[in-house]
Tab-separated table of C-alpha atoms in Angstrom:
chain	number	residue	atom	x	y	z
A	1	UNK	CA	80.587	92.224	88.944
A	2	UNK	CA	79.843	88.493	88.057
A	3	UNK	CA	82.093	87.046	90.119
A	4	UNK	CA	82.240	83.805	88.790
A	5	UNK	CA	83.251	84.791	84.967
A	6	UNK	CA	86.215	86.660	86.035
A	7	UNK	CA	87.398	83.409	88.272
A	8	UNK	CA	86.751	80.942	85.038
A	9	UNK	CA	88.933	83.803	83.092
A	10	UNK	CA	91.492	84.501	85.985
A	11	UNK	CA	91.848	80.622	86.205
A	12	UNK	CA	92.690	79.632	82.850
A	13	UNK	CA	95.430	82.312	82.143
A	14	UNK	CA	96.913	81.686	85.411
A	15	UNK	CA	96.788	77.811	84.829
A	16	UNK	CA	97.992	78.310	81.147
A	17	UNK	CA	100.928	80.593	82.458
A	18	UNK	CA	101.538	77.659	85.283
A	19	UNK	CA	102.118	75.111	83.228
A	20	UNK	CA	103.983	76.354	80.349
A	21	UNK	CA	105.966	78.267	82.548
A	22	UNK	CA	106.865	74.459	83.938
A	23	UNK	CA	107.697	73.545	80.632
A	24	UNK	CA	109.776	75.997	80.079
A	25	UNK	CA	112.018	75.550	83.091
A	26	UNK	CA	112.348	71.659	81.926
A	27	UNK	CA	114.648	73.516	79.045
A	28	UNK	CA	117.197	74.380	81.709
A	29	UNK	CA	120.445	72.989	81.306
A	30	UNK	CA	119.169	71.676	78.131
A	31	UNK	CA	118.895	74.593	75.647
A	32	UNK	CA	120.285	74.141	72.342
A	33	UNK	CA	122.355	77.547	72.791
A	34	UNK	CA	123.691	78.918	76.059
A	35	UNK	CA	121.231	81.975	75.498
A	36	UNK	CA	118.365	79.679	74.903
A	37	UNK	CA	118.885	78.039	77.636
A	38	UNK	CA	118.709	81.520	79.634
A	39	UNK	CA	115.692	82.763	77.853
A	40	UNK	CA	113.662	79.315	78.195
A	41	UNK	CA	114.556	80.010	82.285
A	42	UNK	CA	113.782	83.718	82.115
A	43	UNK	CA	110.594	83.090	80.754
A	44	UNK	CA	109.184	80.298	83.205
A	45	UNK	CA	110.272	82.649	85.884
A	46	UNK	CA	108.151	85.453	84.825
A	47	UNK	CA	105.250	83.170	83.815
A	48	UNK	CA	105.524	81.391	87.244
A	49	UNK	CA	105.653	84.730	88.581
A	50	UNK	CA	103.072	86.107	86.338
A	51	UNK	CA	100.312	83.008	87.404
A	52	UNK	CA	101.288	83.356	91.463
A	53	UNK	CA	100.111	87.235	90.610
A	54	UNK	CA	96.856	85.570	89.212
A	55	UNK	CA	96.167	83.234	91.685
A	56	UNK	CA	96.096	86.285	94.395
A	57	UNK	CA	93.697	87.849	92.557
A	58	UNK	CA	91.510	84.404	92.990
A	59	UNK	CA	92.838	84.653	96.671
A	60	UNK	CA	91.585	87.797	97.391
A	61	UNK	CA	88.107	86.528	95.105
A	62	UNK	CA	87.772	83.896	98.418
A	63	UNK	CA	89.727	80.993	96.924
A	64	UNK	CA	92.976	78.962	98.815
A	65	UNK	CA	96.338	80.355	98.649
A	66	UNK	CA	98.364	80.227	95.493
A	67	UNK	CA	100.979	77.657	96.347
A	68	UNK	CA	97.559	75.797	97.595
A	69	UNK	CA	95.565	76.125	94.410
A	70	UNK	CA	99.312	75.817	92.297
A	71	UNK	CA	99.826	72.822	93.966
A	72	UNK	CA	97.163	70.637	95.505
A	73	UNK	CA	95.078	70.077	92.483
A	74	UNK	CA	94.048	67.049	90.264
A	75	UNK	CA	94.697	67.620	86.417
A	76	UNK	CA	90.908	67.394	86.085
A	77	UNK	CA	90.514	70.637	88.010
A	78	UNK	CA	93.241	73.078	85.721
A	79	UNK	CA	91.640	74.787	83.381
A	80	UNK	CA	94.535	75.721	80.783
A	81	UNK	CA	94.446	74.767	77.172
A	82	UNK	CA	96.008	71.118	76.690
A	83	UNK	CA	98.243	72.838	74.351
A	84	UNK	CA	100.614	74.302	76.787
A	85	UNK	CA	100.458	70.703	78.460
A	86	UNK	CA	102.236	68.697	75.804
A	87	UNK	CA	105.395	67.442	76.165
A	88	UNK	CA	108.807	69.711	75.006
A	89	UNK	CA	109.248	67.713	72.236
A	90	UNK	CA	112.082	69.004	70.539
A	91	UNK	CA	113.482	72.975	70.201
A	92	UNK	CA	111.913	73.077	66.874
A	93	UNK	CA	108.193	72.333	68.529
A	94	UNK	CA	109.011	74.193	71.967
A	95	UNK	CA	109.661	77.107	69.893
A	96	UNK	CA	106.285	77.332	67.706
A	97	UNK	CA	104.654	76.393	71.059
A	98	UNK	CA	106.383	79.459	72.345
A	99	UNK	CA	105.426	82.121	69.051
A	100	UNK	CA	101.976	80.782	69.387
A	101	UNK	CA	101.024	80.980	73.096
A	102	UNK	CA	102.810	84.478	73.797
A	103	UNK	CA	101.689	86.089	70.593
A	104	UNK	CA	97.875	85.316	71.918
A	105	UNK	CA	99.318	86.169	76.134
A	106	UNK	CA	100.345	89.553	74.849
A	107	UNK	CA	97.480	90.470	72.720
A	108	UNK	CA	95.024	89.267	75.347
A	109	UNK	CA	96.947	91.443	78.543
A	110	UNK	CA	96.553	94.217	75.675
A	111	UNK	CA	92.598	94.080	75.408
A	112	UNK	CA	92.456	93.179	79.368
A	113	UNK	CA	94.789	96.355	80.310
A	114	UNK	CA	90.958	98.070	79.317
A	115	UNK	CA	89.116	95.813	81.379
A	116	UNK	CA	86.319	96.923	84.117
A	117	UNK	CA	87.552	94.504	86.750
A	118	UNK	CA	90.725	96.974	87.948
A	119	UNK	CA	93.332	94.718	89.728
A	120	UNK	CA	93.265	92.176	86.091
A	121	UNK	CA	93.593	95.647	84.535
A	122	UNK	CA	96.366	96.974	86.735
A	123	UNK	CA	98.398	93.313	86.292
A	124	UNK	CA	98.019	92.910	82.481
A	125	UNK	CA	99.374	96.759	82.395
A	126	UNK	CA	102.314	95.293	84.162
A	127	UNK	CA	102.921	92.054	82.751
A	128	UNK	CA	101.966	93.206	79.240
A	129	UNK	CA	106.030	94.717	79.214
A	130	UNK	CA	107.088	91.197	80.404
A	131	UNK	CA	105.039	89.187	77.764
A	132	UNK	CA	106.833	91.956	75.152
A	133	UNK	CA	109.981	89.897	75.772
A	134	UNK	CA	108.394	86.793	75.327
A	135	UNK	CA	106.725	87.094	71.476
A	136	UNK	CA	109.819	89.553	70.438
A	137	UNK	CA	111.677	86.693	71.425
A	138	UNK	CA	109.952	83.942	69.566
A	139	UNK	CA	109.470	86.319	66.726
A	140	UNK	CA	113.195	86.891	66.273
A	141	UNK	CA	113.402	83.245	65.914
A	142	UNK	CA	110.825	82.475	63.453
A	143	UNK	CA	111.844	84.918	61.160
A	144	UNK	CA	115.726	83.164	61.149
A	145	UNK	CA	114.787	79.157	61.518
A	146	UNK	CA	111.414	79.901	59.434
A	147	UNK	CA	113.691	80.765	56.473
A	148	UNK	CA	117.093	79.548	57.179
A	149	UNK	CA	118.185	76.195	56.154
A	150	UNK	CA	116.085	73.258	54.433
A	151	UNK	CA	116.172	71.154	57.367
A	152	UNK	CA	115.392	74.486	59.807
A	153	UNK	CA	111.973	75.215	57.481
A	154	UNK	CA	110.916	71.648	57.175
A	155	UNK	CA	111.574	71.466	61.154
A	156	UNK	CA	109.189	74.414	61.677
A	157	UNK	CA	106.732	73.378	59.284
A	158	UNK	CA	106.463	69.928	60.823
A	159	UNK	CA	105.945	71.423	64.264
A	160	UNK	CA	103.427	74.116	62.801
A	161	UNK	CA	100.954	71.639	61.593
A	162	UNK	CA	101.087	69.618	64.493
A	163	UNK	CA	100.436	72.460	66.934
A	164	UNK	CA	98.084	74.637	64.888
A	165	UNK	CA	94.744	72.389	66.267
A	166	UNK	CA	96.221	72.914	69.798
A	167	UNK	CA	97.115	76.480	69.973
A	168	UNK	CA	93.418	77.293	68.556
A	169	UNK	CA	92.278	75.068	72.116
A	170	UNK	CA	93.833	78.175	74.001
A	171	UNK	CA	90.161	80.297	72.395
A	172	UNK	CA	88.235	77.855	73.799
A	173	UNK	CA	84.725	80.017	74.516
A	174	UNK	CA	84.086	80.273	77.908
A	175	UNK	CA	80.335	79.632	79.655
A	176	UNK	CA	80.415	83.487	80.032
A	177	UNK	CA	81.453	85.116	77.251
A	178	UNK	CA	78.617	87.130	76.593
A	179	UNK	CA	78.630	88.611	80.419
A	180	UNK	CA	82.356	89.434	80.084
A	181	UNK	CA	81.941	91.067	76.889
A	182	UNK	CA	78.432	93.351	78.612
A	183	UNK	CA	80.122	93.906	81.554
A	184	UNK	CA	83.730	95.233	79.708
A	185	UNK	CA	85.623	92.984	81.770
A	186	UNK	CA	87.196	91.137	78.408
A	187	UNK	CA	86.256	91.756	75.185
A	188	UNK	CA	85.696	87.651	74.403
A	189	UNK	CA	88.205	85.039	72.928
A	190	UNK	CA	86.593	85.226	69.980
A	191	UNK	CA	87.996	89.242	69.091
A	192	UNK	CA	91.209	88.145	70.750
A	193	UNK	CA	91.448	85.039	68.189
A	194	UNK	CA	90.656	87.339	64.884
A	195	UNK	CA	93.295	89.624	66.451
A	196	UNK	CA	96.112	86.844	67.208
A	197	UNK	CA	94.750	84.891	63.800
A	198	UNK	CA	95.867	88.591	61.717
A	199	UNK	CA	99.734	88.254	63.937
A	200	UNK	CA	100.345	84.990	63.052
A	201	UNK	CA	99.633	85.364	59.272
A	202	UNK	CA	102.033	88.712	59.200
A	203	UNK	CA	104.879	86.912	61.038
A	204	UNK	CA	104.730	83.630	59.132
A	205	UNK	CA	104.564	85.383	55.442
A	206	UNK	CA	107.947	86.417	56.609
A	207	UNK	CA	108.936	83.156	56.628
A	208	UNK	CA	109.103	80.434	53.961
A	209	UNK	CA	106.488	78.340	56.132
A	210	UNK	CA	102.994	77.668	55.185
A	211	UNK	CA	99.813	78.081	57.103
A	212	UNK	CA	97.477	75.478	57.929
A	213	UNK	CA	94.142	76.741	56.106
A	214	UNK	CA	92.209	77.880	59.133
A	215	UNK	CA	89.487	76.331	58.144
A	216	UNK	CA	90.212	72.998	57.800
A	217	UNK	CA	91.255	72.770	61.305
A	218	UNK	CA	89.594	70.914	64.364
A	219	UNK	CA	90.468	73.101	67.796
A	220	UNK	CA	91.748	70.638	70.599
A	221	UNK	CA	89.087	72.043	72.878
A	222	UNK	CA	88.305	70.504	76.609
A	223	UNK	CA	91.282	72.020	78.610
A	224	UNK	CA	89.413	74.792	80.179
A	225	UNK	CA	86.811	72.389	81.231
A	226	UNK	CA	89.718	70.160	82.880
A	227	UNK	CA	89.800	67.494	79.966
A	228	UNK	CA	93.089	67.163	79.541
A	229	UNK	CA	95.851	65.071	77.664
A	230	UNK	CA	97.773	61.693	79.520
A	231	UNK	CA	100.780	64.238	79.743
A	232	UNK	CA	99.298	66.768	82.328
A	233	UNK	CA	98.988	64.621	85.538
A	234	UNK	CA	102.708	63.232	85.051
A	235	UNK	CA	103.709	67.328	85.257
A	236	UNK	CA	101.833	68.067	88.265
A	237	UNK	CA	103.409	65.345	89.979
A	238	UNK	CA	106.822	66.568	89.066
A	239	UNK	CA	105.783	69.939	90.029
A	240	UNK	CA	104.289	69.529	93.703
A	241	UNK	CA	106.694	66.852	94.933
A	242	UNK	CA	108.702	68.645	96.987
A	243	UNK	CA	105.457	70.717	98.009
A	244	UNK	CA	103.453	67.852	99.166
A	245	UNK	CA	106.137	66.259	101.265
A	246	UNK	CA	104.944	69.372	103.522
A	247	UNK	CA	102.563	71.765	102.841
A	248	UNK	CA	103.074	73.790	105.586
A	249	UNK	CA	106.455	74.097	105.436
A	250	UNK	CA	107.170	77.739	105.264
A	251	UNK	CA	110.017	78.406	102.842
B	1	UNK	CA	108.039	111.713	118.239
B	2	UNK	CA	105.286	111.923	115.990
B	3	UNK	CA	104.944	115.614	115.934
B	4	UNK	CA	107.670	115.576	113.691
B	5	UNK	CA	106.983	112.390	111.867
B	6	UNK	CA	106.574	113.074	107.971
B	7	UNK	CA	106.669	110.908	105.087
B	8	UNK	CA	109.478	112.716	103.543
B	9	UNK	CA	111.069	111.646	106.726
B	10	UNK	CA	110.236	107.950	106.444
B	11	UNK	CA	111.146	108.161	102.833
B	12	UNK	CA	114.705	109.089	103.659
B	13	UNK	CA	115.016	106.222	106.429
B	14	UNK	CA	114.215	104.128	103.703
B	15	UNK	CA	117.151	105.275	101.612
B	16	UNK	CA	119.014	102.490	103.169
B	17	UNK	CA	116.802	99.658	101.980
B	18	UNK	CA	118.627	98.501	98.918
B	19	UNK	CA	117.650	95.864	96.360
B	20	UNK	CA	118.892	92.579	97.520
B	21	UNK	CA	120.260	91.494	94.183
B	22	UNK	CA	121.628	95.857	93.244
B	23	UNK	CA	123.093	96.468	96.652
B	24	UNK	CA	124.583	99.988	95.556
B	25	UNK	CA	120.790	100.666	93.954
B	26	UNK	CA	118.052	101.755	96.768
B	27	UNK	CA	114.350	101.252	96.532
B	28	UNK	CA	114.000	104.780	96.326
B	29	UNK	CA	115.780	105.136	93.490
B	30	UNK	CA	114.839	102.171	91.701
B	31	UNK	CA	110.983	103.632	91.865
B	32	UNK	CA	109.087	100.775	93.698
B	33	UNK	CA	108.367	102.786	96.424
B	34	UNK	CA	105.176	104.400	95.343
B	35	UNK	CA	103.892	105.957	98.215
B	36	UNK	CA	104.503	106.779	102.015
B	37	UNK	CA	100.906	107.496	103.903
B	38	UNK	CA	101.030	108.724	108.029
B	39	UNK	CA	96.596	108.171	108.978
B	40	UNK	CA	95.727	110.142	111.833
B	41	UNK	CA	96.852	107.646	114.460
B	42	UNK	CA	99.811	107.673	113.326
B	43	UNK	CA	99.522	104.351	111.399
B	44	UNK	CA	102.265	104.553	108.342
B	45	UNK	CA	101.638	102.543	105.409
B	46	UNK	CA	103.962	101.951	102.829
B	47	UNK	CA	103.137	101.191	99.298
B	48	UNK	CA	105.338	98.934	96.771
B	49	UNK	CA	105.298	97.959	93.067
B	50	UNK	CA	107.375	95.020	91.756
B	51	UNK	CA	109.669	95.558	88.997
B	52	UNK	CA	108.462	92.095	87.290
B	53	UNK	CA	105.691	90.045	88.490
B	54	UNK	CA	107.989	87.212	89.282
B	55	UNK	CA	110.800	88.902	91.173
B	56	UNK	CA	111.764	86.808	93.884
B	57	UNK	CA	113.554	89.550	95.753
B	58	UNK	CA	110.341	91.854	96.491
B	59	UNK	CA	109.565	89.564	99.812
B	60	UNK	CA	113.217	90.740	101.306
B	61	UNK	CA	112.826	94.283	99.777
B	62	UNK	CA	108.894	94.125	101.994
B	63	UNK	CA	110.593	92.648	105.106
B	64	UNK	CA	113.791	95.418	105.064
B	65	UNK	CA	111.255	98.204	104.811
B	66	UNK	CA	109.542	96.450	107.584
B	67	UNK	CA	112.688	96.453	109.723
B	68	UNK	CA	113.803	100.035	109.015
B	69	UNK	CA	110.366	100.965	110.431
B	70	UNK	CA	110.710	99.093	113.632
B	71	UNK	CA	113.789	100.144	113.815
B	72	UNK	CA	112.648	103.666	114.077
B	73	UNK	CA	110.134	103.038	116.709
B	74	UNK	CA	107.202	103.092	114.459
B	75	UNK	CA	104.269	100.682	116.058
B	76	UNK	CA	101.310	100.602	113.691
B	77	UNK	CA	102.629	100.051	109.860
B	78	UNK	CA	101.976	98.416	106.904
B	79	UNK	CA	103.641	97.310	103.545
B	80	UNK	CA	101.581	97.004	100.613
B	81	UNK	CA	102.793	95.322	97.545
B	82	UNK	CA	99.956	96.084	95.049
B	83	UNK	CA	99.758	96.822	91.126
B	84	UNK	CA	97.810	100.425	91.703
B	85	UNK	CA	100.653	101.582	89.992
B	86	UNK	CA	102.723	99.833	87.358
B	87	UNK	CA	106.452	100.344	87.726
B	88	UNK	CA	108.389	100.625	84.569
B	89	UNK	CA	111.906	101.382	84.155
B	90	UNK	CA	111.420	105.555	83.390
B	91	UNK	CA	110.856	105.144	86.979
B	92	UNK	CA	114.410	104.574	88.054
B	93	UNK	CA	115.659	108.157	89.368
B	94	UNK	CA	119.249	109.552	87.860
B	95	UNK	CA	121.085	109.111	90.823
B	96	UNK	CA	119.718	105.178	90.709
B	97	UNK	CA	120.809	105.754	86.860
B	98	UNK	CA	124.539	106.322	87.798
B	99	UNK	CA	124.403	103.626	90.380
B	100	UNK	CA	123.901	100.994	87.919
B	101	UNK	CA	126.415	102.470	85.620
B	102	UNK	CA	128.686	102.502	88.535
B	103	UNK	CA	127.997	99.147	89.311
B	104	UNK	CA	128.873	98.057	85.825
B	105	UNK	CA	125.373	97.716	84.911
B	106	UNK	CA	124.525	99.759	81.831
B	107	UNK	CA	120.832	101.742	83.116
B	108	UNK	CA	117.805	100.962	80.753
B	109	UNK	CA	117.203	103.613	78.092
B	110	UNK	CA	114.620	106.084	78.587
B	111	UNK	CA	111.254	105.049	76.457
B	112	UNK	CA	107.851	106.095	75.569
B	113	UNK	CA	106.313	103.080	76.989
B	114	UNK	CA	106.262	101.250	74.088
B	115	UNK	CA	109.857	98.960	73.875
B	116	UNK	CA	110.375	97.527	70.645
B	117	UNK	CA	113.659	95.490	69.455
B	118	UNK	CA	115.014	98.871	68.328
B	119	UNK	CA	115.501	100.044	71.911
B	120	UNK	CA	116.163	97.110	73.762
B	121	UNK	CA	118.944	96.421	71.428
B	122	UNK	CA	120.499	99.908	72.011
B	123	UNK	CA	123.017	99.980	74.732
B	124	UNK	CA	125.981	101.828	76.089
B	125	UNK	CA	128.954	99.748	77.433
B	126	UNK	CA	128.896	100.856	81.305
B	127	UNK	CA	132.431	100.276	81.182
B	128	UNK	CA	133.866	102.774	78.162
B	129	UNK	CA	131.048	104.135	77.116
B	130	UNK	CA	130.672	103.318	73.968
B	131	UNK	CA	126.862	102.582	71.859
B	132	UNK	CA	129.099	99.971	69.519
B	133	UNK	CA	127.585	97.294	71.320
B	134	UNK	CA	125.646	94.372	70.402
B	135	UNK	CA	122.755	92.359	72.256
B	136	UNK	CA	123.570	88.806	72.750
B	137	UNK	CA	120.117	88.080	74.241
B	138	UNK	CA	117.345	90.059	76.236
B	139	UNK	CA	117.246	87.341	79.222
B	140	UNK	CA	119.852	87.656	81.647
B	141	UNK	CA	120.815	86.511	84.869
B	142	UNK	CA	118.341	87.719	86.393
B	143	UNK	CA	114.357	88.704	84.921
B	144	UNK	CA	115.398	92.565	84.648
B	145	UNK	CA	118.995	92.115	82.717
B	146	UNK	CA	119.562	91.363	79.258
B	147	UNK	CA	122.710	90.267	78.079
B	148	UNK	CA	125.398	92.863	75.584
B	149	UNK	CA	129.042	92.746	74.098
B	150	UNK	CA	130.660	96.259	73.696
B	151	UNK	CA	132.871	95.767	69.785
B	152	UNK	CA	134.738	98.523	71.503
B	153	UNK	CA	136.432	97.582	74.878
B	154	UNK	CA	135.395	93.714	74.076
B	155	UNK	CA	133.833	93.405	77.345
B	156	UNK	CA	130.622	91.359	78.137
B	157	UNK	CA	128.357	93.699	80.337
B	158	UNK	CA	124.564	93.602	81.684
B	159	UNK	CA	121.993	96.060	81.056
B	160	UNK	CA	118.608	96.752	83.139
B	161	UNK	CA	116.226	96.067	80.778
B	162	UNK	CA	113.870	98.837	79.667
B	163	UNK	CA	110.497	97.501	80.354
């Protein structure tokens, strides 16, 4: 087992489901509907839950402890995809954010519940039922708002083309690709992105939206080398205040 | 003592463990024990599934398993909270079925393993009984209830989601 590509892939889902799951949980109290507001909540706590499952894994590959690696780090060190890093903005954005990442989280726990590397393929079976929830979820929604009312569409379509670049970051190739492909541990972001590319195009021609010719767009790549955007610092202060006023404070 | 130790026995100590946020649903029943394991020295070891990845009870559910052992005198255990096997919600037993009901949770449908909106939006009303119900969202309360109206009785109830 190369033990180094499955800690660069372990990593950056388990920083991507970090951070967005801290986005998320900035929607509580603040959801546009009651049940929003639930759902935004629900979801950060599986995510959370879902990354603290990740970081074990890393735990158990000889790394710190997950409220350790969750907590002590510099931006420059996380390895998501800058596109779960950006700001909330408002529903209409959070809400493509939301169809884009989980439509690509559940497809890739799909291809990893074959994977060679059995405790990442014994989590994504599990969590692959959680993530379900997730992109039903943000399906439901884009098929009402994405052909609802003029101002709903135009909404959408504004936060579409403005997070299209972004959400094509989250494919970013990783250094070992090719030895995760040989060794069956992930078939590559590059099958998962044809795969999630094929979802996106059947959910939004149920909509009045428009995609973004694929082509013409410029991934916002760097995240999973820990070039990230002014906004992800600013979050992981938030996040480990409380945790760095002890860190050996047993809760 | 440990002549007659068996891990049916243990099993049905553990029948008193119930989950923390369910308390008329045991662990048993709600499928996350997986396995009970006596080694030849007598060591037991105890192996648990979460229901979701995030659930912030399974800590309490691992340390009341911990002190029903103890409490039966048992020296050399462990509790092991592993993925080997996945839970889903088949794995909730009938008598943990008519718990939930009884609770005034409605209990998750069966499923093939594949949920899609069709199922999760079925539900009977735990309180009359009736499948004239609507879903008002599938996040609840907590990460394993989603959230129905029966147009029968007009009650809001829960239901364990089917996962």
């Amino acid at each position: 087992m190369n033990t180094e590509a499955i800690k660069e892939l372990v990593y950056k889902m388990a920083d991507d489901l970090l951070i967005l799951g801290h986005r998320n949980s900035e929607w509580t109290g603040f959801g546009p509907l009651l049940e929003e507001d639930i759902a935004f909540s629900s979801m950060a706590q599986d995510k959370v839950g879902q990354s603290w499952q990740m970081y074990k894994i890393l735990h158990e590959l000889g790394d710190s402890e997950p409220d350790t690696v969750a907590f002590m780090r510099n931006a420059n060190q996380f390895h998501n995809a800058q596109f779960v890093e950006l700001p909330n903005g408002e529903y209409d954005f959070s809400l493509i954010r939301h169809f884009l990442f989980d439509s690509a989280a559940l497809l890739r726990y799909q291809m990893l519940t074959e994977s060679s590397y059995t405790p990442l393929a014994n989590l994504t079976k599990k969590i692959k039922g959680e993530a379900k929830y997730h992109s039903m979820h943000a399906k439901i929604w884009m098929k009402q708002l994405g052909s609802a009312t003029e101002e709903s569409i135009q909404r959408l379509q504004n936060a579409l083309d403005e997070a299209m670049p972004y959400a094509l970051g989250l494919f970013e190739p990783s250094p070992y690709e090719a030895h995760l492909i040989k060794d069956k541990i992930f078939a590559g972001e590059e099958a998962l992105q044809i795969l999630w590319q094929k979802e996106v195009e059947s959910i939004i021609e149920e909509t009045q939206l428009i995609l973004p010719d694929w082509n013409s767009l410029i991934p916002a790549l760097g995240g999973r080398n820990g070039q990230h955007t002014e906004h992800l610092q600013p979050l992981l202060d938030e996040m480990s205040e409380v945790f760095k006023v002890d860190p050996s404070a047993d809760w | 003592m440990s002549n007659q130790l068996s891990a049916t026995k243990i099993k049905s100590w553990l029948e008193v463990v119930k989950d923390p946020e369910i308390p008329v649903l045991s662990l048993n029943d709600l499928g996350v024990i997986t396995s009970v394991h006596i080694d030849t020295n007598n060591k037991v070891t105890v192996e648990m599934t979460p229901t979701f990845a995030g659930c912030p009870a399974m800590d309490v559910m691992r340390s009341d398993v911990e002190d029903v052992l103890k409490e039966h005198g048992i020296e050399e255990f462990e509790v092991r909270i592993s993925f080997d096997v996945q839970w889903n919600s088949n794995m909730i037993s009938e008598k943990g079925r008519k718990a939930l009901k009884s609770f005034g949770l409605a209990p998750p449908p069966q499923h093939d393993l594949i949920v899609d909106i069709d199922i999760i939006e079925h539900a009977q009303c735990p309180h009359c009984g009736s499948e004239n119900t609507d879903m008002k969202t599938p996040f609840g309360p907590t990460l394993c209830r989603s959230m129905h109206y029966c147009n029968n009785c007009l009650n809001a109830f829960e239901q364990f989601k089917p996962i």
